[in-house]
Amino acid sequence: MQDRFKGILLTRDDNKVLSVNVAELGLDDLMEGDVVVEVEWTTVNYKDGLAITGKGPVVRRWPMIPGIDCAGTVVSSENPRFSPGDKVILNGFGVGEVHTGAYATYARLNGDWLIPMPEGMDGRSAMAIGTAGYTAMLSVMALERHGIDPTRGPVVVTGANGGVGTVAIAVLGKLGYEVIASTGRPEEGEFLKQLGASEVIHRDELSGPAKPLNKERWIGGVDAVGSHTLANVLSMTSYGGAVTACGLAQGMDLPGSVAPFILRGVSLLGIDSVMAPLALRQEAWARLVSDLDVSKLEALSTEVGFDGIIDAAHAIIDGKVRGRVVVNMKQ
């Protein structure tokens, strides 16, 4: 283990002005934990973009090493679940927000937050999926638990070109669902159809103020956008359908009506990837091995090195990223 190593450090001055720097760090700069992981792969999620650009109140402890995901190798452990040499995945639990995160050579973590690398997956694939893809799988599983299956009708996916959207489309398509993809980049329509979408619609159809009820268009939805978009998706969901909510790209508000819930029996299913229990996490990652076409991961992914993280964070906030950004920390 190196005594000194590089990482991205976020600081804030007395006037709350954000500074983003590549810094030389030591283990003393990492927060407490019973497992030290050498970070081999990580990713840039929308939340990471918010943290690095300062466009959202993601970071709640200063200074902070951002990065909410990682895949790597255990280098030391005081946790009985893990031994040096074990390959592990980390998602959520406030890492990169209130606990020093993945954008450094090492991360010191609570071993209870980690899951073993699933058989049939490696670190690059895991981070090509990342929190966004894992959240998409949690959404699909929630729809299934509610009885939404391919025989009941189409499922809409909003924010279709984003990390959650692309993985959700790929998984739902492989499972046999008719998928309607909503995107602000119609020029990406052919790409979305290659992933598994049957139809592509422009996000403008969903981004304005919603009627209490609109024409029924789908039985389910995976929404990563929130605000008017989610309200419209709910207003167009068929009787007995369900929509998962896992993001806020358009906003945190929900300017809709109770009408879909009390007149059509529609359910709104909240998806929390950060604090999801271990058993649910392991189920989701196992399902990703079986239900996500690995050959499509390359189409979903752009690879950068450590030096590309900050630029990728700005690009994802500016809506210039298609799919997933994978970070090779050895590059």
PDB file of N, CA and C in Angstrom, residues 221-318:
ATOM      1  N   GLY A 221     -43.588   2.483 -15.679  1.00  0.00           N
ATOM      2  CA  GLY A 221     -42.572   3.455 -16.047  1.00  0.00           C
ATOM      3  C   GLY A 221     -41.376   3.398 -15.122  1.00  0.00           C
ATOM      4  N   VAL A 222     -40.225   3.779 -15.662  1.00  0.00           N
ATOM      5  CA  VAL A 222     -39.004   3.984 -14.879  1.00  0.00           C
ATOM      6  C   VAL A 222     -38.629   5.442 -15.094  1.00  0.00           C
ATOM      7  N   ASP A 223     -38.765   6.252 -14.043  1.00  0.00           N
ATOM      8  CA  ASP A 223     -38.542   7.683 -14.181  1.00  0.00           C
ATOM      9  C   ASP A 223     -37.326   8.140 -13.390  1.00  0.00           C
ATOM     10  N   ALA A 224     -36.391   8.791 -14.085  1.00  0.00           N
ATOM     11  CA  ALA A 224     -35.204   9.349 -13.441  1.00  0.00           C
ATOM     12  C   ALA A 224     -35.192  10.867 -13.548  1.00  0.00           C
ATOM     13  N   VAL A 225     -36.340  11.469 -13.832  1.00  0.00           N
ATOM     14  CA  VAL A 225     -36.395  12.888 -14.169  1.00  0.00           C
ATOM     15  C   VAL A 225     -37.152  13.703 -13.129  1.00  0.00           C
ATOM     16  N   GLY A 226     -38.277  13.175 -12.620  1.00  0.00           N
ATOM     17  CA  GLY A 226     -39.051  13.898 -11.627  1.00  0.00           C
ATOM     18  C   GLY A 226     -39.871  15.027 -12.226  1.00  0.00           C
ATOM     19  N   SER A 227     -40.374  15.913 -11.352  1.00  0.00           N
ATOM     20  CA  SER A 227     -41.088  17.139 -11.704  1.00  0.00           C
ATOM     21  C   SER A 227     -42.233  16.871 -12.697  1.00  0.00           C
ATOM     22  N   HIS A 228     -42.410  17.747 -13.681  1.00  0.00           N
ATOM     23  CA  HIS A 228     -43.527  17.627 -14.624  1.00  0.00           C
ATOM     24  C   HIS A 228     -43.475  16.308 -15.392  1.00  0.00           C
ATOM     25  N   THR A 229     -42.258  15.833 -15.674  1.00  0.00           N
ATOM     26  CA  THR A 229     -42.143  14.587 -16.429  1.00  0.00           C
ATOM     27  C   THR A 229     -42.777  13.434 -15.673  1.00  0.00           C
ATOM     28  N   LEU A 230     -42.461  13.304 -14.401  1.00  0.00           N
ATOM     29  CA  LEU A 230     -43.052  12.230 -13.608  1.00  0.00           C
ATOM     30  C   LEU A 230     -44.561  12.406 -13.498  1.00  0.00           C
ATOM     31  N   ALA A 231     -45.024  13.637 -13.319  1.00  0.00           N
ATOM     32  CA  ALA A 231     -46.467  13.878 -13.239  1.00  0.00           C
ATOM     33  C   ALA A 231     -47.166  13.445 -14.523  1.00  0.00           C
ATOM     34  N   ASN A 232     -46.560  13.735 -15.671  1.00  0.00           N
ATOM     35  CA  ASN A 232     -47.141  13.305 -16.944  1.00  0.00           C
ATOM     36  C   ASN A 232     -47.124  11.791 -17.098  1.00  0.00           C
ATOM     37  N   VAL A 233     -46.022  11.167 -16.717  1.00  0.00           N
ATOM     38  CA  VAL A 233     -45.944   9.706 -16.813  1.00  0.00           C
ATOM     39  C   VAL A 233     -47.060   9.071 -15.993  1.00  0.00           C
ATOM     40  N   LEU A 234     -47.269   9.576 -14.779  1.00  0.00           N
ATOM     41  CA  LEU A 234     -48.327   9.038 -13.926  1.00  0.00           C
ATOM     42  C   LEU A 234     -49.698   9.245 -14.555  1.00  0.00           C
ATOM     43  N   SER A 235     -49.920  10.408 -15.166  1.00  0.00           N
ATOM     44  CA  SER A 235     -51.233  10.714 -15.729  1.00  0.00           C
ATOM     45  C   SER A 235     -51.553   9.852 -16.940  1.00  0.00           C
ATOM     46  N   MET A 236     -50.515   9.240 -17.552  1.00  0.00           N
ATOM     47  CA  MET A 236     -50.701   8.417 -18.745  1.00  0.00           C
ATOM     48  C   MET A 236     -50.551   6.924 -18.456  1.00  0.00           C
ATOM     49  N   THR A 237     -50.448   6.558 -17.175  1.00  0.00           N
ATOM     50  CA  THR A 237     -50.284   5.158 -16.811  1.00  0.00           C
ATOM     51  C   THR A 237     -51.636   4.463 -16.732  1.00  0.00           C
ATOM     52  N   SER A 238     -51.702   3.275 -17.283  1.00  0.00           N
ATOM     53  CA  SER A 238     -52.957   2.532 -17.358  1.00  0.00           C
ATOM     54  C   SER A 238     -53.414   2.042 -15.988  1.00  0.00           C
ATOM     55  N   TYR A 239     -54.674   1.633 -15.952  1.00  0.00           N
ATOM     56  CA  TYR A 239     -55.277   1.187 -14.692  1.00  0.00           C
ATOM     57  C   TYR A 239     -54.443   0.066 -14.056  1.00  0.00           C
ATOM     58  N   GLY A 240     -54.148   0.221 -12.757  1.00  0.00           N
ATOM     59  CA  GLY A 240     -53.404  -0.800 -12.019  1.00  0.00           C
ATOM     60  C   GLY A 240     -51.926  -0.810 -12.296  1.00  0.00           C
ATOM     61  N   GLY A 241     -51.445   0.193 -13.024  1.00  0.00           N
ATOM     62  CA  GLY A 241     -50.025   0.230 -13.360  1.00  0.00           C
ATOM     63  C   GLY A 241     -49.169   0.786 -12.243  1.00  0.00           C
ATOM     64  N   ALA A 242     -47.866   0.895 -12.519  1.00  0.00           N
ATOM     65  CA  ALA A 242     -46.926   1.367 -11.506  1.00  0.00           C
ATOM     66  C   ALA A 242     -45.768   2.080 -12.182  1.00  0.00           C
ATOM     67  N   VAL A 243     -45.250   3.079 -11.479  1.00  0.00           N
ATOM     68  CA  VAL A 243     -44.113   3.864 -11.960  1.00  0.00           C
ATOM     69  C   VAL A 243     -43.086   3.956 -10.851  1.00  0.00           C
ATOM     70  N   THR A 244     -41.823   3.728 -11.179  1.00  0.00           N
ATOM     71  CA  THR A 244     -40.760   3.896 -10.193  1.00  0.00           C
ATOM     72  C   THR A 244     -40.156   5.283 -10.333  1.00  0.00           C
ATOM     73  N   ALA A 245     -39.816   5.876  -9.201  1.00  0.00           N
ATOM     74  CA  ALA A 245     -39.185   7.195  -9.171  1.00  0.00           C
ATOM     75  C   ALA A 245     -37.809   7.055  -8.534  1.00  0.00           C
ATOM     76  N   CYS A 246     -36.771   7.446  -9.292  1.00  0.00           N
ATOM     77  CA  CYS A 246     -35.410   7.266  -8.769  1.00  0.00           C
ATOM     78  C   CYS A 246     -34.494   8.440  -9.098  1.00  0.00           C
ATOM     79  N   GLY A 247     -35.033   9.549  -9.635  1.00  0.00           N
ATOM     80  CA  GLY A 247     -34.155  10.643 -10.005  1.00  0.00           C
ATOM     81  C   GLY A 247     -34.870  11.971 -10.062  1.00  0.00           C
ATOM     82  N   LEU A 248     -34.081  13.036 -10.275  1.00  0.00           N
ATOM     83  CA  LEU A 248     -34.628  14.387 -10.220  1.00  0.00           C
ATOM     84  C   LEU A 248     -33.962  15.317 -11.234  1.00  0.00           C
ATOM     85  N   ALA A 249     -33.662  14.786 -12.419  1.00  0.00           N
ATOM     86  CA  ALA A 249     -32.963  15.594 -13.413  1.00  0.00           C
ATOM     87  C   ALA A 249     -33.729  16.856 -13.780  1.00  0.00           C
ATOM     88  N   GLN A 250     -35.056  16.790 -13.777  1.00  0.00           N
ATOM     89  CA  GLN A 250     -35.850  17.989 -14.073  1.00  0.00           C
ATOM     90  C   GLN A 250     -36.168  18.781 -12.812  1.00  0.00           C
ATOM     91  N   GLY A 251     -36.261  18.100 -11.677  1.00  0.00           N
ATOM     92  CA  GLY A 251     -36.544  18.798 -10.427  1.00  0.00           C
ATOM     93  C   GLY A 251     -37.046  17.855  -9.358  1.00  0.00           C
ATOM     94  N   MET A 252     -37.022  18.334  -8.108  1.00  0.00           N
ATOM     95  CA  MET A 252     -37.486  17.537  -6.970  1.00  0.00           C
ATOM     96  C   MET A 252     -38.985  17.630  -6.753  1.00  0.00           C
ATOM     97  N   ASP A 253     -39.632  18.575  -7.406  1.00  0.00           N
ATOM     98  CA  ASP A 253     -41.061  18.758  -7.194  1.00  0.00           C
ATOM     99  C   ASP A 253     -41.860  17.698  -7.943  1.00  0.00           C
ATOM    100  N   LEU A 254     -43.119  17.548  -7.546  1.00  0.00           N
ATOM    101  CA  LEU A 254     -44.033  16.641  -8.242  1.00  0.00           C
ATOM    102  C   LEU A 254     -45.363  17.372  -8.415  1.00  0.00           C
ATOM    103  N   PRO A 255     -45.453  18.224  -9.460  1.00  0.00           N
ATOM    104  CA  PRO A 255     -46.628  19.077  -9.649  1.00  0.00           C
ATOM    105  C   PRO A 255     -47.751  18.350 -10.364  1.00  0.00           C
ATOM    106  N   GLY A 256     -48.293  17.325  -9.715  1.00  0.00           N
ATOM    107  CA  GLY A 256     -49.324  16.507 -10.338  1.00  0.00           C
ATOM    108  C   GLY A 256     -50.596  16.467  -9.534  1.00  0.00           C
ATOM    109  N   SER A 257     -51.321  15.388  -9.689  1.00  0.00           N
ATOM    110  CA  SER A 257     -52.645  15.224  -9.100  1.00  0.00           C
ATOM    111  C   SER A 257     -52.747  13.852  -8.455  1.00  0.00           C
ATOM    112  N   VAL A 258     -53.671  13.724  -7.511  1.00  0.00           N
ATOM    113  CA  VAL A 258     -53.949  12.408  -6.932  1.00  0.00           C
ATOM    114  C   VAL A 258     -54.797  11.550  -7.863  1.00  0.00           C
ATOM    115  N   ALA A 259     -55.293  12.130  -8.963  1.00  0.00           N
ATOM    116  CA  ALA A 259     -56.221  11.410  -9.831  1.00  0.00           C
ATOM    117  C   ALA A 259     -55.702  10.043 -10.301  1.00  0.00           C
ATOM    118  N   PRO A 260     -54.441   9.913 -10.762  1.00  0.00           N
ATOM    119  CA  PRO A 260     -53.993   8.589 -11.195  1.00  0.00           C
ATOM    120  C   PRO A 260     -54.051   7.538 -10.079  1.00  0.00           C
ATOM    121  N   PHE A 261     -53.839   7.983  -8.848  1.00  0.00           N
ATOM    122  CA  PHE A 261     -53.824   7.037  -7.727  1.00  0.00           C
ATOM    123  C   PHE A 261     -55.231   6.600  -7.318  1.00  0.00           C
ATOM    124  N   ILE A 262     -56.175   7.550  -7.290  1.00  0.00           N
ATOM    125  CA  ILE A 262     -57.494   7.222  -6.752  1.00  0.00           C
ATOM    126  C   ILE A 262     -58.510   6.854  -7.821  1.00  0.00           C
ATOM    127  N   LEU A 263     -58.216   7.158  -9.093  1.00  0.00           N
ATOM    128  CA  LEU A 263     -59.146   6.815 -10.167  1.00  0.00           C
ATOM    129  C   LEU A 263     -58.656   5.668 -11.038  1.00  0.00           C
ATOM    130  N   ARG A 264     -57.349   5.449 -11.084  1.00  0.00           N
ATOM    131  CA  ARG A 264     -56.811   4.356 -11.891  1.00  0.00           C
ATOM    132  C   ARG A 264     -56.021   3.346 -11.068  1.00  0.00           C
ATOM    133  N   GLY A 265     -55.893   3.569  -9.789  1.00  0.00           N
ATOM    134  CA  GLY A 265     -55.166   2.617  -8.946  1.00  0.00           C
ATOM    135  C   GLY A 265     -53.694   2.522  -9.288  1.00  0.00           C
ATOM    136  N   VAL A 266     -53.130   3.610  -9.803  1.00  0.00           N
ATOM    137  CA  VAL A 266     -51.708   3.631 -10.162  1.00  0.00           C
ATOM    138  C   VAL A 266     -50.871   3.728  -8.894  1.00  0.00           C
ATOM    139  N   SER A 267     -49.729   3.062  -8.883  1.00  0.00           N
ATOM    140  CA  SER A 267     -48.820   3.105  -7.740  1.00  0.00           C
ATOM    141  C   SER A 267     -47.526   3.813  -8.116  1.00  0.00           C
ATOM    142  N   LEU A 268     -47.037   4.640  -7.215  1.00  0.00           N
ATOM    143  CA  LEU A 268     -45.734   5.296  -7.366  1.00  0.00           C
ATOM    144  C   LEU A 268     -44.765   4.601  -6.418  1.00  0.00           C
ATOM    145  N   LEU A 269     -43.722   4.012  -6.976  1.00  0.00           N
ATOM    146  CA  LEU A 269     -42.792   3.183  -6.212  1.00  0.00           C
ATOM    147  C   LEU A 269     -41.461   3.913  -6.067  1.00  0.00           C
ATOM    148  N   GLY A 270     -41.116   4.279  -4.855  1.00  0.00           N
ATOM    149  CA  GLY A 270     -39.861   4.973  -4.617  1.00  0.00           C
ATOM    150  C   GLY A 270     -38.682   4.007  -4.634  1.00  0.00           C
ATOM    151  N   ILE A 271     -37.603   4.423  -5.288  1.00  0.00           N
ATOM    152  CA  ILE A 271     -36.405   3.590  -5.394  1.00  0.00           C
ATOM    153  C   ILE A 271     -35.249   4.309  -4.712  1.00  0.00           C
ATOM    154  N   ASP A 272     -34.742   3.729  -3.638  1.00  0.00           N
ATOM    155  CA  ASP A 272     -33.574   4.273  -2.944  1.00  0.00           C
ATOM    156  C   ASP A 272     -32.417   3.311  -3.114  1.00  0.00           C
ATOM    157  N   SER A 273     -31.398   3.742  -3.830  1.00  0.00           N
ATOM    158  CA  SER A 273     -30.237   2.882  -4.031  1.00  0.00           C
ATOM    159  C   SER A 273     -29.189   3.070  -2.948  1.00  0.00           C
ATOM    160  N   VAL A 274     -29.246   4.189  -2.222  1.00  0.00           N
ATOM    161  CA  VAL A 274     -28.162   4.534  -1.292  1.00  0.00           C
ATOM    162  C   VAL A 274     -28.147   3.625  -0.067  1.00  0.00           C
ATOM    163  N   MET A 275     -29.301   3.443   0.544  1.00  0.00           N
ATOM    164  CA  MET A 275     -29.353   2.692   1.803  1.00  0.00           C
ATOM    165  C   MET A 275     -30.063   1.342   1.647  1.00  0.00           C
ATOM    166  N   ALA A 276     -30.224   0.868   0.433  1.00  0.00           N
ATOM    167  CA  ALA A 276     -30.893  -0.422   0.209  1.00  0.00           C
ATOM    168  C   ALA A 276     -30.193  -1.525   0.998  1.00  0.00           C
ATOM    169  N   PRO A 277     -30.949  -2.442   1.601  1.00  0.00           N
ATOM    170  CA  PRO A 277     -30.331  -3.494   2.415  1.00  0.00           C
ATOM    171  C   PRO A 277     -29.480  -4.446   1.588  1.00  0.00           C
ATOM    172  N   LEU A 278     -28.563  -5.112   2.283  1.00  0.00           N
ATOM    173  CA  LEU A 278     -27.574  -5.959   1.628  1.00  0.00           C
ATOM    174  C   LEU A 278     -28.224  -7.032   0.758  1.00  0.00           C
ATOM    175  N   ALA A 279     -29.257  -7.688   1.259  1.00  0.00           N
ATOM    176  CA  ALA A 279     -29.873  -8.774   0.499  1.00  0.00           C
ATOM    177  C   ALA A 279     -30.450  -8.275  -0.822  1.00  0.00           C
ATOM    178  N   LEU A 280     -31.064  -7.091  -0.802  1.00  0.00           N
ATOM    179  CA  LEU A 280     -31.635  -6.525  -2.023  1.00  0.00           C
ATOM    180  C   LEU A 280     -30.524  -6.137  -2.996  1.00  0.00           C
ATOM    181  N   ARG A 281     -29.430  -5.601  -2.475  1.00  0.00           N
ATOM    182  CA  ARG A 281     -28.285  -5.249  -3.326  1.00  0.00           C
ATOM    183  C   ARG A 281     -27.737  -6.489  -4.030  1.00  0.00           C
ATOM    184  N   GLN A 282     -27.533  -7.541  -3.258  1.00  0.00           N
ATOM    185  CA  GLN A 282     -26.966  -8.753  -3.843  1.00  0.00           C
ATOM    186  C   GLN A 282     -27.894  -9.350  -4.883  1.00  0.00           C
ATOM    187  N   GLU A 283     -29.208  -9.288  -4.631  1.00  0.00           N
ATOM    188  CA  GLU A 283     -30.174  -9.784  -5.614  1.00  0.00           C
ATOM    189  C   GLU A 283     -30.097  -8.956  -6.894  1.00  0.00           C
ATOM    190  N   ALA A 284     -30.016  -7.627  -6.747  1.00  0.00           N
ATOM    191  CA  ALA A 284     -29.965  -6.761  -7.923  1.00  0.00           C
ATOM    192  C   ALA A 284     -28.712  -7.034  -8.750  1.00  0.00           C
ATOM    193  N   TRP A 285     -27.564  -7.172  -8.093  1.00  0.00           N
ATOM    194  CA  TRP A 285     -26.324  -7.417  -8.837  1.00  0.00           C
ATOM    195  C   TRP A 285     -26.326  -8.796  -9.489  1.00  0.00           C
ATOM    196  N   ALA A 286     -26.904  -9.788  -8.812  1.00  0.00           N
ATOM    197  CA  ALA A 286     -27.016 -11.115  -9.431  1.00  0.00           C
ATOM    198  C   ALA A 286     -27.922 -11.065 -10.658  1.00  0.00           C
ATOM    199  N   ARG A 287     -29.010 -10.298 -10.555  1.00  0.00           N
ATOM    200  CA  ARG A 287     -29.917 -10.155 -11.704  1.00  0.00           C
ATOM    201  C   ARG A 287     -29.229  -9.441 -12.869  1.00  0.00           C
ATOM    202  N   LEU A 288     -28.365  -8.483 -12.568  1.00  0.00           N
ATOM    203  CA  LEU A 288     -27.655  -7.781 -13.631  1.00  0.00           C
ATOM    204  C   LEU A 288     -26.736  -8.721 -14.411  1.00  0.00           C
ATOM    205  N   VAL A 289     -26.170  -9.701 -13.718  1.00  0.00           N
ATOM    206  CA  VAL A 289     -25.338 -10.685 -14.411  1.00  0.00           C
ATOM    207  C   VAL A 289     -26.168 -11.464 -15.416  1.00  0.00           C
ATOM    208  N   SER A 290     -27.388 -11.833 -15.021  1.00  0.00           N
ATOM    209  CA  SER A 290     -28.206 -12.697 -15.878  1.00  0.00           C
ATOM    210  C   SER A 290     -29.090 -11.929 -16.856  1.00  0.00           C
ATOM    211  N   ASP A 291     -29.512 -10.700 -16.488  1.00  0.00           N
ATOM    212  CA  ASP A 291     -30.554 -10.011 -17.257  1.00  0.00           C
ATOM    213  C   ASP A 291     -30.065  -8.805 -18.049  1.00  0.00           C
ATOM    214  N   LEU A 292     -28.788  -8.486 -17.969  1.00  0.00           N
ATOM    215  CA  LEU A 292     -28.229  -7.409 -18.776  1.00  0.00           C
ATOM    216  C   LEU A 292     -27.286  -8.024 -19.794  1.00  0.00           C
ATOM    217  N   ASP A 293     -27.545  -7.766 -21.053  1.00  0.00           N
ATOM    218  CA  ASP A 293     -26.711  -8.301 -22.126  1.00  0.00           C
ATOM    219  C   ASP A 293     -25.333  -7.655 -22.052  1.00  0.00           C
ATOM    220  N   VAL A 294     -24.332  -8.448 -21.647  1.00  0.00           N
ATOM    221  CA  VAL A 294     -22.988  -7.915 -21.445  1.00  0.00           C
ATOM    222  C   VAL A 294     -22.442  -7.294 -22.718  1.00  0.00           C
ATOM    223  N   SER A 295     -22.834  -7.818 -23.874  1.00  0.00           N
ATOM    224  CA  SER A 295     -22.328  -7.273 -25.136  1.00  0.00           C
ATOM    225  C   SER A 295     -22.777  -5.835 -25.351  1.00  0.00           C
ATOM    226  N   LYS A 296     -23.854  -5.418 -24.663  1.00  0.00           N
ATOM    227  CA  LYS A 296     -24.351  -4.052 -24.813  1.00  0.00           C
ATOM    228  C   LYS A 296     -23.641  -3.069 -23.890  1.00  0.00           C
ATOM    229  N   LEU A 297     -22.854  -3.586 -22.932  1.00  0.00           N
ATOM    230  CA  LEU A 297     -22.166  -2.686 -22.018  1.00  0.00           C
ATOM    231  C   LEU A 297     -21.214  -1.757 -22.762  1.00  0.00           C
ATOM    232  N   GLU A 298     -20.561  -2.262 -23.799  1.00  0.00           N
ATOM    233  CA  GLU A 298     -19.644  -1.419 -24.560  1.00  0.00           C
ATOM    234  C   GLU A 298     -20.396  -0.273 -25.235  1.00  0.00           C
ATOM    235  N   ALA A 299     -21.579  -0.571 -25.745  1.00  0.00           N
ATOM    236  CA  ALA A 299     -22.380   0.478 -26.372  1.00  0.00           C
ATOM    237  C   ALA A 299     -22.841   1.509 -25.351  1.00  0.00           C
ATOM    238  N   LEU A 300     -22.990   1.077 -24.109  1.00  0.00           N
ATOM    239  CA  LEU A 300     -23.457   1.952 -23.049  1.00  0.00           C
ATOM    240  C   LEU A 300     -22.343   2.801 -22.451  1.00  0.00           C
ATOM    241  N   SER A 301     -21.074   2.455 -22.707  1.00  0.00           N
ATOM    242  CA  SER A 301     -19.970   2.950 -21.896  1.00  0.00           C
ATOM    243  C   SER A 301     -18.945   3.746 -22.678  1.00  0.00           C
ATOM    244  N   THR A 302     -18.428   4.778 -22.017  1.00  0.00           N
ATOM    245  CA  THR A 302     -17.259   5.508 -22.475  1.00  0.00           C
ATOM    246  C   THR A 302     -16.210   5.399 -21.381  1.00  0.00           C
ATOM    247  N   GLU A 303     -14.978   5.029 -21.728  1.00  0.00           N
ATOM    248  CA  GLU A 303     -13.938   4.858 -20.713  1.00  0.00           C
ATOM    249  C   GLU A 303     -13.006   6.058 -20.689  1.00  0.00           C
ATOM    250  N   VAL A 304     -12.720   6.541 -19.481  1.00  0.00           N
ATOM    251  CA  VAL A 304     -11.736   7.596 -19.273  1.00  0.00           C
ATOM    252  C   VAL A 304     -10.783   7.156 -18.170  1.00  0.00           C
ATOM    253  N   GLY A 305      -9.675   7.854 -18.039  1.00  0.00           N
ATOM    254  CA  GLY A 305      -8.765   7.632 -16.929  1.00  0.00           C
ATOM    255  C   GLY A 305      -9.064   8.590 -15.786  1.00  0.00           C
ATOM    256  N   PHE A 306      -8.272   8.497 -14.719  1.00  0.00           N
ATOM    257  CA  PHE A 306      -8.451   9.374 -13.560  1.00  0.00           C
ATOM    258  C   PHE A 306      -8.494  10.839 -13.985  1.00  0.00           C
ATOM    259  N   ASP A 307      -7.621  11.213 -14.917  1.00  0.00           N
ATOM    260  CA  ASP A 307      -7.531  12.616 -15.332  1.00  0.00           C
ATOM    261  C   ASP A 307      -8.768  13.091 -16.095  1.00  0.00           C
ATOM    262  N   GLY A 308      -9.635  12.182 -16.487  1.00  0.00           N
ATOM    263  CA  GLY A 308     -10.834  12.565 -17.211  1.00  0.00           C
ATOM    264  C   GLY A 308     -12.068  12.731 -16.348  1.00  0.00           C
ATOM    265  N   ILE A 309     -11.937  12.506 -15.034  1.00  0.00           N
ATOM    266  CA  ILE A 309     -13.119  12.521 -14.163  1.00  0.00           C
ATOM    267  C   ILE A 309     -13.775  13.890 -14.118  1.00  0.00           C
ATOM    268  N   ILE A 310     -12.989  14.935 -13.915  1.00  0.00           N
ATOM    269  CA  ILE A 310     -13.574  16.263 -13.727  1.00  0.00           C
ATOM    270  C   ILE A 310     -14.290  16.723 -14.992  1.00  0.00           C
ATOM    271  N   ASP A 311     -13.672  16.525 -16.147  1.00  0.00           N
ATOM    272  CA  ASP A 311     -14.336  16.900 -17.402  1.00  0.00           C
ATOM    273  C   ASP A 311     -15.623  16.096 -17.604  1.00  0.00           C
ATOM    274  N   ALA A 312     -15.584  14.806 -17.268  1.00  0.00           N
ATOM    275  CA  ALA A 312     -16.779  13.970 -17.423  1.00  0.00           C
ATOM    276  C   ALA A 312     -17.895  14.428 -16.499  1.00  0.00           C
ATOM    277  N   ALA A 313     -17.535  14.902 -15.304  1.00  0.00           N
ATOM    278  CA  ALA A 313     -18.540  15.399 -14.368  1.00  0.00           C
ATOM    279  C   ALA A 313     -19.274  16.601 -14.939  1.00  0.00           C
ATOM    280  N   HIS A 314     -18.532  17.510 -15.576  1.00  0.00           N
ATOM    281  CA  HIS A 314     -19.171  18.669 -16.198  1.00  0.00           C
ATOM    282  C   HIS A 314     -20.023  18.239 -17.394  1.00  0.00           C
ATOM    283  N   ALA A 315     -19.526  17.279 -18.170  1.00  0.00           N
ATOM    284  CA  ALA A 315     -20.263  16.828 -19.354  1.00  0.00           C
ATOM    285  C   ALA A 315     -21.587  16.181 -18.979  1.00  0.00           C
ATOM    286  N   ILE A 316     -21.604  15.420 -17.887  1.00  0.00           N
ATOM    287  CA  ILE A 316     -22.845  14.726 -17.524  1.00  0.00           C
ATOM    288  C   ILE A 316     -23.900  15.732 -17.062  1.00  0.00           C
ATOM    289  N   ILE A 317     -23.476  16.791 -16.380  1.00  0.00           N
ATOM    290  CA  ILE A 317     -24.420  17.829 -15.960  1.00  0.00           C
ATOM    291  C   ILE A 317     -24.920  18.625 -17.160  1.00  0.00           C
ATOM    292  N   ASP A 318     -24.067  18.793 -18.160  1.00  0.00           N
ATOM    293  CA  ASP A 318     -24.454  19.529 -19.368  1.00  0.00           C
ATOM    294  C   ASP A 318     -25.262  18.680 -20.345  1.00  0.00           C
TER     295      ASP A 318
END
